[in-house]
Coordinates of C-alpha atoms in Angstrom, one line a residue:
X100 CA 33.0 -60.3 25.9
X101 CA 31.0 -59.0 23.0
X102 CA 29.9 -55.9 24.7
X103 CA 33.5 -54.7 25.0
X104 CA 33.6 -54.4 21.2
X105 CA 30.9 -51.8 21.6
X106 CA 33.1 -49.9 24.1
X107 CA 35.8 -49.1 21.8
X108 CA 34.4 -49.4 18.3
X109 CA 32.7 -46.1 19.0
X110 CA 36.1 -44.5 19.1
X111 CA 36.9 -45.1 15.5
X112 CA 35.6 -41.8 14.5
X113 CA 41.7 -37.2 23.2
X114 CA 62.8 -30.1 40.2
X115 CA 64.2 -27.1 39.7
X116 CA 67.2 -29.4 39.1
X117 CA 69.0 -29.1 35.8
X118 CA 66.9 -31.8 34.2
X119 CA 65.0 -35.0 34.7
X120 CA 65.3 -38.1 32.5
X121 CA 62.0 -39.6 31.3
X122 CA 63.9 -42.9 31.2
X123 CA 64.6 -42.7 34.9
X124 CA 61.8 -44.7 36.5
X125 CA 62.4 -43.4 40.0
X126 CA 62.1 -39.8 38.9
X127 CA 59.1 -40.6 36.6
X128 CA 57.4 -42.5 39.4
X129 CA 57.8 -39.4 41.7
X130 CA 56.2 -37.2 39.0
X131 CA 53.5 -39.7 38.1
X132 CA 52.5 -40.3 41.8
X133 CA 51.5 -36.7 42.1
X134 CA 47.9 -36.9 40.7
X135 CA 47.2 -33.6 38.8
X136 CA 44.0 -31.6 38.4
X137 CA 42.8 -29.6 35.4
X138 CA 42.0 -26.1 36.5
X139 CA 39.6 -24.7 34.0
X140 CA 37.9 -21.3 34.5
X141 CA 34.9 -21.2 32.1
X142 CA 32.4 -20.1 34.8
X143 CA 31.0 -16.9 36.1
X144 CA 30.8 -18.1 39.7
X145 CA 34.2 -19.5 40.4
X146 CA 36.6 -18.6 43.2
X147 CA 39.5 -16.3 42.6
X148 CA 42.9 -17.9 41.5
X149 CA 44.2 -17.4 45.1
X150 CA 41.2 -19.3 46.6
X151 CA 41.4 -21.9 43.9
X152 CA 45.0 -22.7 44.5
X153 CA 44.3 -23.1 48.2
X154 CA 41.5 -25.5 47.3
X155 CA 43.9 -27.5 45.0
X156 CA 46.3 -27.8 47.9
X157 CA 43.4 -28.9 50.2
X158 CA 42.5 -31.9 48.0
X159 CA 46.2 -32.9 48.0
X160 CA 46.6 -32.6 44.3
X161 CA 50.3 -32.6 43.4
X162 CA 50.2 -31.0 39.9
X163 CA 47.9 -28.4 38.3
X164 CA 47.3 -28.0 34.6
X165 CA 46.2 -24.6 33.2
X166 CA 44.5 -24.0 29.9
X167 CA 46.6 -20.9 29.4
X168 CA 49.6 -19.2 31.0
X169 CA 47.7 -16.8 33.3
X170 CA 50.2 -14.5 34.9
X171 CA 48.4 -14.0 38.2
X172 CA 47.9 -17.7 38.7
X173 CA 51.5 -18.6 37.8
X174 CA 52.7 -16.0 40.3
X175 CA 50.5 -17.4 43.0
X176 CA 51.7 -20.9 42.2
X177 CA 55.3 -19.8 42.9
X178 CA 54.4 -19.9 46.6
X179 CA 53.5 -23.6 46.4
X180 CA 55.2 -27.0 45.8
X181 CA 52.7 -27.8 43.1
X182 CA 54.1 -28.9 39.7
X183 CA 52.5 -26.8 36.9
X184 CA 51.6 -27.4 33.3
X185 CA 50.8 -24.4 31.0
X186 CA 49.3 -24.3 27.5
X187 CA 49.9 -22.5 24.3
X188 CA 46.5 -21.6 22.8
X189 CA 45.4 -23.2 19.6
X190 CA 45.2 -19.8 17.9
X191 CA 48.9 -19.1 18.4
X192 CA 50.2 -22.3 16.9
X193 CA 50.5 -21.1 13.3
X194 CA 52.3 -17.9 14.2
X195 CA 54.7 -19.7 16.6
X196 CA 55.3 -22.6 14.1
X197 CA 56.3 -20.1 11.4
X198 CA 58.5 -17.8 13.4
X199 CA 61.2 -18.5 16.1
X200 CA 60.8 -14.9 17.3
X201 CA 57.2 -15.5 18.1
X202 CA 58.2 -18.6 20.1
X203 CA 60.8 -16.6 21.9
X204 CA 58.3 -13.9 22.7
X205 CA 55.9 -16.4 24.1
X206 CA 58.6 -18.0 26.3
X207 CA 59.8 -14.6 27.5
X208 CA 56.3 -13.6 28.4
X209 CA 55.0 -16.8 29.9
X210 CA 57.9 -18.8 31.2
X211 CA 60.9 -16.6 32.1
X212 CA 59.1 -14.4 34.7
X213 CA 58.0 -17.5 36.6
X214 CA 60.9 -19.9 36.2
X215 CA 62.2 -21.6 38.4
X216 CA 60.1 -20.2 41.3
X217 CA 57.0 -21.7 39.8
X218 CA 57.6 -25.4 39.2
X219 CA 56.6 -25.5 35.5
X220 CA 57.2 -29.0 34.2
X221 CA 55.2 -29.2 31.0
X222 CA 54.2 -26.9 28.2
X223 CA 51.4 -28.2 26.1
X224 CA 51.1 -26.7 22.6
X225 CA 47.4 -26.5 21.7
X226 CA 44.5 -28.6 22.9
X227 CA 43.0 -31.5 20.9
X228 CA 43.8 -29.8 17.7
X229 CA 43.4 -32.9 15.6
X230 CA 39.7 -33.1 16.6
X231 CA 39.0 -30.2 14.3
X232 CA 39.4 -30.4 10.5
X233 CA 38.5 -27.2 8.7
X234 CA 41.1 -25.8 6.3
X235 CA 42.2 -23.4 9.0
X236 CA 42.6 -26.3 11.4
X237 CA 44.6 -28.3 8.9
X238 CA 47.0 -25.3 8.7
X239 CA 47.3 -25.6 12.5
X240 CA 48.1 -29.3 12.1
X241 CA 50.9 -28.5 9.8
X242 CA 52.4 -26.0 12.3
X243 CA 52.0 -28.1 15.4
X244 CA 55.4 -29.9 15.5
X245 CA 57.3 -26.8 14.1
X246 CA 55.7 -24.8 17.0
X247 CA 56.7 -27.4 19.5
X248 CA 60.3 -27.5 18.2
X249 CA 60.6 -23.7 18.4
X250 CA 59.3 -23.6 22.0
X251 CA 62.0 -26.2 22.9
X252 CA 64.6 -24.1 21.1
X253 CA 63.5 -21.1 23.1
X254 CA 63.7 -23.0 26.4
X255 CA 67.2 -24.4 25.7
X256 CA 68.5 -21.1 24.5
X257 CA 67.6 -19.8 27.9
X258 CA 69.2 -22.6 29.8
X259 CA 65.9 -24.3 30.7
X260 CA 66.1 -28.1 30.4
X261 CA 63.6 -29.4 32.9
X262 CA 60.4 -28.4 31.1
X263 CA 59.0 -30.9 28.6
X264 CA 56.9 -29.9 25.6
X265 CA 53.9 -32.0 24.4
X266 CA 50.4 -31.7 22.9
X267 CA 47.2 -33.3 24.3
X268 CA 45.2 -35.3 21.8
X269 CA 41.8 -36.9 22.1
X270 CA 40.9 -40.6 21.3
X271 CA 39.4 -39.5 18.0
X272 CA 43.0 -39.3 16.7
X273 CA 42.6 -43.1 16.2
X274 CA 40.7 -44.7 13.3
X275 CA 40.6 -48.1 15.1
X276 CA 40.9 -48.8 18.8
X277 CA 39.3 -52.2 19.5
X278 CA 40.7 -54.6 20.2
X279 CA 43.7 -52.6 21.7
X280 CA 46.1 -54.4 19.3
X281 CA 44.2 -52.9 16.3
X282 CA 44.9 -49.4 17.4
X283 CA 45.9 -47.2 14.5
X284 CA 45.9 -43.5 13.8
X285 CA 43.6 -41.9 11.3
X286 CA 45.0 -42.0 7.8
X287 CA 44.8 -38.2 7.2
X288 CA 47.0 -37.5 10.2
X289 CA 49.2 -40.6 10.5
X290 CA 52.0 -39.6 8.1
X291 CA 51.8 -35.8 8.0
X292 CA 51.2 -35.1 11.7
X293 CA 51.7 -38.1 13.9
X294 CA 54.9 -39.4 12.5
X295 CA 56.8 -36.1 13.0
X296 CA 55.1 -35.7 16.3
X297 CA 56.3 -39.1 17.6
X298 CA 59.8 -38.4 16.3
X299 CA 59.8 -35.1 18.2
X300 CA 58.5 -36.7 21.4
X301 CA 61.0 -39.5 21.1
X302 CA 63.9 -37.2 20.5
X303 CA 63.0 -34.9 23.4
X304 CA 62.1 -37.7 25.9
X305 CA 58.6 -36.2 26.2
X306 CA 55.2 -37.8 26.7
X307 CA 52.3 -38.6 24.4
X308 CA 49.5 -36.7 26.2
X309 CA 46.1 -38.2 25.9
X310 CA 42.6 -37.0 26.8
X311 CA 40.8 -40.3 27.6
X312 CA 37.3 -40.7 28.9
X313 CA 35.8 -44.2 29.4
X314 CA 32.5 -42.5 30.0
X315 CA 32.0 -41.7 26.4
X316 CA 32.4 -45.2 24.8
X317 CA 30.5 -46.7 27.7
X318 CA 27.5 -44.3 27.4
X319 CA 27.0 -45.2 23.7
X320 CA 25.2 -48.3 24.8
X321 CA 24.7 -48.2 28.6
X322 CA 22.3 -51.1 28.5
X323 CA 24.7 -53.6 27.1
X324 CA 28.1 -52.2 28.0
X325 CA 29.5 -53.2 31.4
X326 CA 29.4 -50.1 33.7
X327 CA 31.6 -51.9 36.3
X328 CA 34.3 -52.5 33.7
X329 CA 34.4 -48.8 32.9
X330 CA 34.6 -47.9 36.7
X331 CA 37.4 -50.3 37.6
X332 CA 34.9 -52.4 39.6
X333 CA 34.4 -55.4 37.3
X334 CA 35.4 -59.0 38.1
X335 CA 35.2 -59.7 34.3
X336 CA 38.2 -59.5 32.0
X337 CA 38.7 -59.2 28.2
X338 CA 41.6 -61.0 26.4
X339 CA 42.9 -59.3 23.2
X340 CA 42.8 -62.1 20.6
X341 CA 46.0 -60.9 18.9
X342 CA 48.3 -60.3 21.9
X343 CA 46.8 -62.4 24.6
X344 CA 46.9 -59.5 27.0
X345 CA 44.2 -59.5 29.6
X346 CA 42.2 -56.4 30.4
X347 CA 40.3 -55.7 33.6
X348 CA 39.1 -52.2 32.8
X349 CA 38.2 -50.0 29.9
X350 CA 40.8 -47.3 30.5
X351 CA 43.7 -49.8 30.0
X352 CA 42.1 -50.9 26.7
X353 CA 42.0 -47.3 25.5
X354 CA 45.5 -46.5 26.6
X355 CA 47.0 -49.6 25.0
X356 CA 45.2 -48.9 21.7
X357 CA 47.3 -45.7 21.5
X358 CA 50.4 -47.7 22.3
X359 CA 49.6 -50.0 19.5
X360 CA 49.1 -47.1 17.1
X361 CA 52.5 -45.6 18.1
X362 CA 54.1 -49.0 17.7
X363 CA 52.8 -49.3 14.1
X364 CA 54.5 -46.1 13.2
X365 CA 57.8 -47.3 14.7
X366 CA 57.7 -45.7 18.1
X367 CA 56.9 -48.4 20.7
X368 CA 58.5 -46.7 23.7
X369 CA 57.2 -43.2 24.0
X370 CA 55.7 -42.7 27.5
X371 CA 52.0 -42.0 27.9
X372 CA 50.6 -39.2 30.1
X373 CA 46.9 -38.7 30.7
X374 CA 46.2 -35.0 30.3
X375 CA 42.5 -35.4 31.0
X376 CA 40.3 -38.1 32.4
X377 CA 37.3 -38.2 34.6
X378 CA 33.5 -38.9 34.8
X379 CA 30.7 -36.4 34.8
X380 CA 28.8 -36.0 38.1
X381 CA 25.6 -34.8 36.4
X382 CA 24.2 -34.1 32.9
X383 CA 21.1 -33.9 30.8
X384 CA 18.3 -36.4 31.2
X385 CA 19.4 -38.4 28.2
X386 CA 23.0 -38.6 29.5
X387 CA 22.8 -41.9 31.2
X388 CA 25.3 -42.7 34.0
X389 CA 26.3 -39.1 34.6
X390 CA 26.0 -39.0 38.4
X391 CA 27.9 -38.6 41.6
X392 CA 28.2 -42.3 42.4
X393 CA 29.8 -43.1 39.1
X394 CA 32.0 -40.0 39.1
X395 CA 33.2 -40.6 42.6
X396 CA 33.8 -44.3 42.0
X397 CA 35.7 -43.7 38.8
X398 CA 37.9 -41.0 40.1
X399 CA 38.6 -42.7 43.4
X400 CA 39.6 -46.0 41.7
X401 CA 41.6 -44.1 39.1
X402 CA 43.7 -42.4 41.8
X403 CA 44.2 -45.8 43.6
X404 CA 45.4 -47.3 40.3
X405 CA 47.7 -44.4 39.3
X406 CA 49.3 -44.0 42.8
X407 CA 50.0 -47.7 43.3
X408 CA 53.5 -48.4 44.5
X409 CA 55.1 -50.1 42.6
X410 CA 53.3 -48.7 39.6
X411 CA 50.7 -50.9 37.8
X412 CA 51.0 -49.5 34.2
X413 CA 48.9 -51.2 31.6
X414 CA 48.9 -54.8 30.2
X415 CA 51.1 -53.6 27.3
X416 CA 53.4 -51.8 29.6
X417 CA 53.2 -53.3 33.1
X418 CA 55.0 -51.5 35.9
X419 CA 55.4 -48.2 34.1
X420 CA 54.0 -45.0 35.8
X421 CA 51.6 -42.8 33.9
X422 CA 51.4 -39.1 34.9
X423 CA 47.7 -38.3 35.2
X424 CA 45.5 -35.2 35.4
X425 CA 41.9 -35.5 36.5
X426 CA 39.3 -33.4 34.9
X427 CA 38.3 -31.1 36.5
X428 CA 38.6 -28.9 39.6
X429 CA 35.2 -27.1 39.3
X430 CA 31.9 -27.6 37.6
X431 CA 32.1 -24.8 34.9
X432 CA 28.7 -23.3 34.2
X433 CA 29.7 -21.4 31.0
X434 CA 30.9 -24.4 29.0
X435 CA 28.6 -24.9 26.0
X436 CA 27.2 -28.1 24.9
X437 CA 25.3 -30.9 26.6
X438 CA 24.8 -30.9 30.4
X439 CA 27.8 -33.2 31.1
X440 CA 30.1 -30.4 29.8
X441 CA 29.3 -28.4 32.9
X442 CA 29.6 -31.2 35.4
X443 CA 33.0 -32.8 35.5
X444 CA 34.1 -31.0 38.7
X445 CA 35.5 -32.3 42.0
X446 CA 34.3 -29.1 43.7
X447 CA 31.3 -26.9 43.6
X448 CA 31.9 -23.2 42.8
X449 CA 31.8 -22.4 46.6
X450 CA 34.7 -24.8 47.2
X451 CA 32.8 -27.6 48.8
X452 CA 33.5 -31.1 47.6
X453 CA 30.9 -32.7 45.4
X454 CA 32.1 -36.0 46.9
X455 CA 34.9 -37.1 49.2
X456 CA 38.2 -37.7 47.4
X457 CA 41.8 -38.0 48.3
X458 CA 44.3 -37.2 45.6
X459 CA 47.3 -38.5 47.6
X460 CA 45.9 -42.1 47.3
X461 CA 46.9 -42.8 50.9
X462 CA 43.3 -43.2 52.2
X463 CA 41.6 -46.5 51.4
X464 CA 38.7 -46.0 49.1
X465 CA 36.5 -47.8 51.7
X466 CA 37.3 -45.0 54.2
X467 CA 36.0 -42.2 51.9
X468 CA 32.5 -40.8 52.4
X469 CA 29.4 -42.5 51.0
X470 CA 28.2 -41.7 47.6
X471 CA 24.5 -41.1 46.8
X472 CA 22.5 -43.8 45.0
X473 CA 21.8 -42.7 41.4
X474 CA 18.5 -43.0 39.4
X475 CA 20.0 -42.6 35.9
X476 CA 22.2 -45.6 35.4
X477 CA 19.6 -46.9 32.9
X478 CA 18.3 -44.7 30.0
X479 CA 15.3 -42.5 30.7
X480 CA 12.2 -43.3 28.7
X481 CA 9.6 -40.6 28.2
X482 CA 9.0 -37.0 27.2
X483 CA 11.5 -34.2 27.9
X484 CA 11.0 -30.5 27.6
X485 CA 13.4 -27.6 27.5
X486 CA 12.5 -24.6 29.7
X487 CA 14.0 -21.4 31.1
X488 CA 16.1 -21.7 34.2
X489 CA 15.1 -20.0 37.4
X490 CA 16.4 -16.4 37.8
X491 CA 17.2 -15.9 34.1
X492 CA 17.6 -12.3 33.0
X493 CA 14.7 -11.1 30.8
X494 CA 17.1 -9.0 28.7
X495 CA 19.3 -12.1 28.0
X496 CA 16.1 -14.2 27.4
X497 CA 14.9 -11.6 24.8
X498 CA 18.1 -12.0 22.8
X499 CA 18.0 -15.8 22.8
X500 CA 14.3 -15.8 22.1
X501 CA 15.0 -13.9 18.9
X502 CA 17.5 -16.5 17.9
X503 CA 15.2 -19.5 18.7
X504 CA 12.3 -18.0 16.7
X505 CA 14.4 -16.8 13.8
X506 CA 15.6 -20.0 12.3
X507 CA 12.2 -21.4 11.2
X508 CA 8.7 -19.8 10.8
X509 CA 7.3 -23.0 12.5
X510 CA 9.2 -22.8 15.7
X511 CA 7.3 -19.9 17.4
X512 CA 4.1 -19.8 15.3
X513 CA 2.0 -20.7 18.3
X514 CA 3.3 -17.6 20.1
X515 CA 1.7 -15.1 17.7
X516 CA -1.1 -12.9 19.1
X517 CA -4.4 -14.7 19.2
X518 CA -2.7 -18.1 18.9
X519 CA -2.9 -20.9 21.5
X520 CA 0.4 -20.1 23.3
X521 CA 0.4 -16.3 23.2
X522 CA -0.9 -16.0 26.8
X523 CA 0.4 -15.5 29.4
X524 CA 2.4 -12.6 27.8
X525 CA 5.7 -12.9 29.5
X526 CA 9.3 -13.3 28.2
X527 CA 9.8 -16.4 30.4
X528 CA 6.7 -18.2 29.1
X529 CA 7.4 -17.4 25.5
X530 CA 11.1 -18.3 25.9
X531 CA 10.3 -21.7 27.5
X532 CA 7.9 -22.5 24.6
X533 CA 10.5 -21.3 22.0
X534 CA 13.3 -23.4 23.7
X535 CA 11.2 -26.5 23.7
X536 CA 10.0 -26.0 20.2
X537 CA 13.4 -25.3 18.8
X538 CA 15.0 -28.2 20.6
X539 CA 12.3 -30.6 19.5
X540 CA 12.6 -29.3 15.9
X541 CA 16.4 -29.3 15.6
X542 CA 17.7 -31.8 18.2
X543 CA 18.6 -34.3 15.4
X544 CA 20.9 -31.6 14.0
X545 CA 22.9 -31.5 17.3
X546 CA 20.8 -28.8 18.9
X547 CA 21.3 -28.7 22.7
X548 CA 18.9 -27.6 25.5
X549 CA 21.4 -24.9 26.5
X550 CA 20.7 -21.5 24.9
X551 CA 23.6 -19.6 26.4
X552 CA 23.0 -21.2 29.8
X553 CA 19.5 -20.0 30.1
X554 CA 17.7 -23.4 29.6
X555 CA 17.4 -26.7 31.4
X556 CA 15.7 -30.0 30.6
X557 CA 12.6 -31.2 32.6
X558 CA 10.3 -34.2 32.6
X559 CA 7.4 -32.1 33.9
X560 CA 5.1 -30.8 31.1
X561 CA 5.3 -27.0 31.2
X562 CA 2.3 -26.5 29.0
X563 CA -1.4 -26.5 29.7
X564 CA -4.7 -27.7 28.1
X565 CA -4.7 -24.8 25.6
X566 CA -1.0 -24.6 24.9
X567 CA 0.9 -27.9 24.3
X568 CA 4.6 -27.5 24.4
X569 CA 6.6 -29.6 21.8
X570 CA 8.8 -32.3 23.5
X571 CA 11.5 -34.7 22.8
X572 CA 10.7 -38.4 23.3
X573 CA 13.5 -40.5 24.6

């Protein structure tokens, strides 16, 4: 189907026993059948770690992935049966990669106080570091595998053999991904980074961790791309012309493109783990398909697929289980960027479910609660403005107003005394005009209607006959 080329072409540009063997399918199936949840904390309205862990248990997740090694959270997790994944921050990779003592210190601080009471199973070094490419980032690339090796050395020196070390990468690590058989890593990372990384993962029986989101390739052309194919709901299939493998969903295509890329570098058997996947439950007006129906459908079907017994695997690796972490536990209101960034959660900040979901995979999807009908599965056409959110602090608005008006003399010219938009004289009115004007002026340069969380999009014209607010036309 021609539309499927559009799907992936856009990606050219994510037991306290002694040990477990990755090659042991029974053990791996047990690990993979525990669907994990990503527990991010970039919000100012989120429950405490204690409350959050109880919520994780209530949704029957079996594994929790942290974006750090928070001591309070790890201590609380020792009182649960949850498997745990912790992370080495990006900004510590260079120091750890260059110095075994730094790796030892990190392990002594973040692992030893909690092992084995807290069931840490994975340590992930960095987060999507190959998605950034400044000179500093490239220094981090060079230290990635050395840092991973030194963390393993620290673990083994302390008699810890049941924690695997990996690093999560985004789909942009590929230069080609469609058809899946064409999967290949970007040239600038293939030899210097990916080859030693794959050698390390193979030698330590670890996983290739992948952040993989079918929403993004689908949303590049929501009119022509098949939404049902992205949501595991399609009756259509795609056959790879090189391998003859038949695909029934977009996720499998994306996963197998990474398998193809690894195979081209001589490592066809490294197991995949999905460190992040999901679908946004809301977003900006121009973010088509970001809604509760699609999010619930994707995540429910994902869990059904990944908890199937026997495991389904992918067309390139049928029958092999894939450890999977769903993104994410909460909507996080302090994540910058477009609206979808703040709307991947399973739960609202008050702990209520945004939609009914069962991480155990034991309840039939048909038995889960109904999902609301969306109105944004087709692109919006019309004018959009950027205005101040309700309840915004005037002090914070004043600071952001100075930023919005400071980049260009044109942005806030209409707010000058005596000009058409000067009255009413209020911080909220002036900020709403400035936000709309700035966004309209600089949207083509990746400006977002966010402004430190003080702005929102609207299709209702906030101006009046005297003062016409600039708008974005979709």
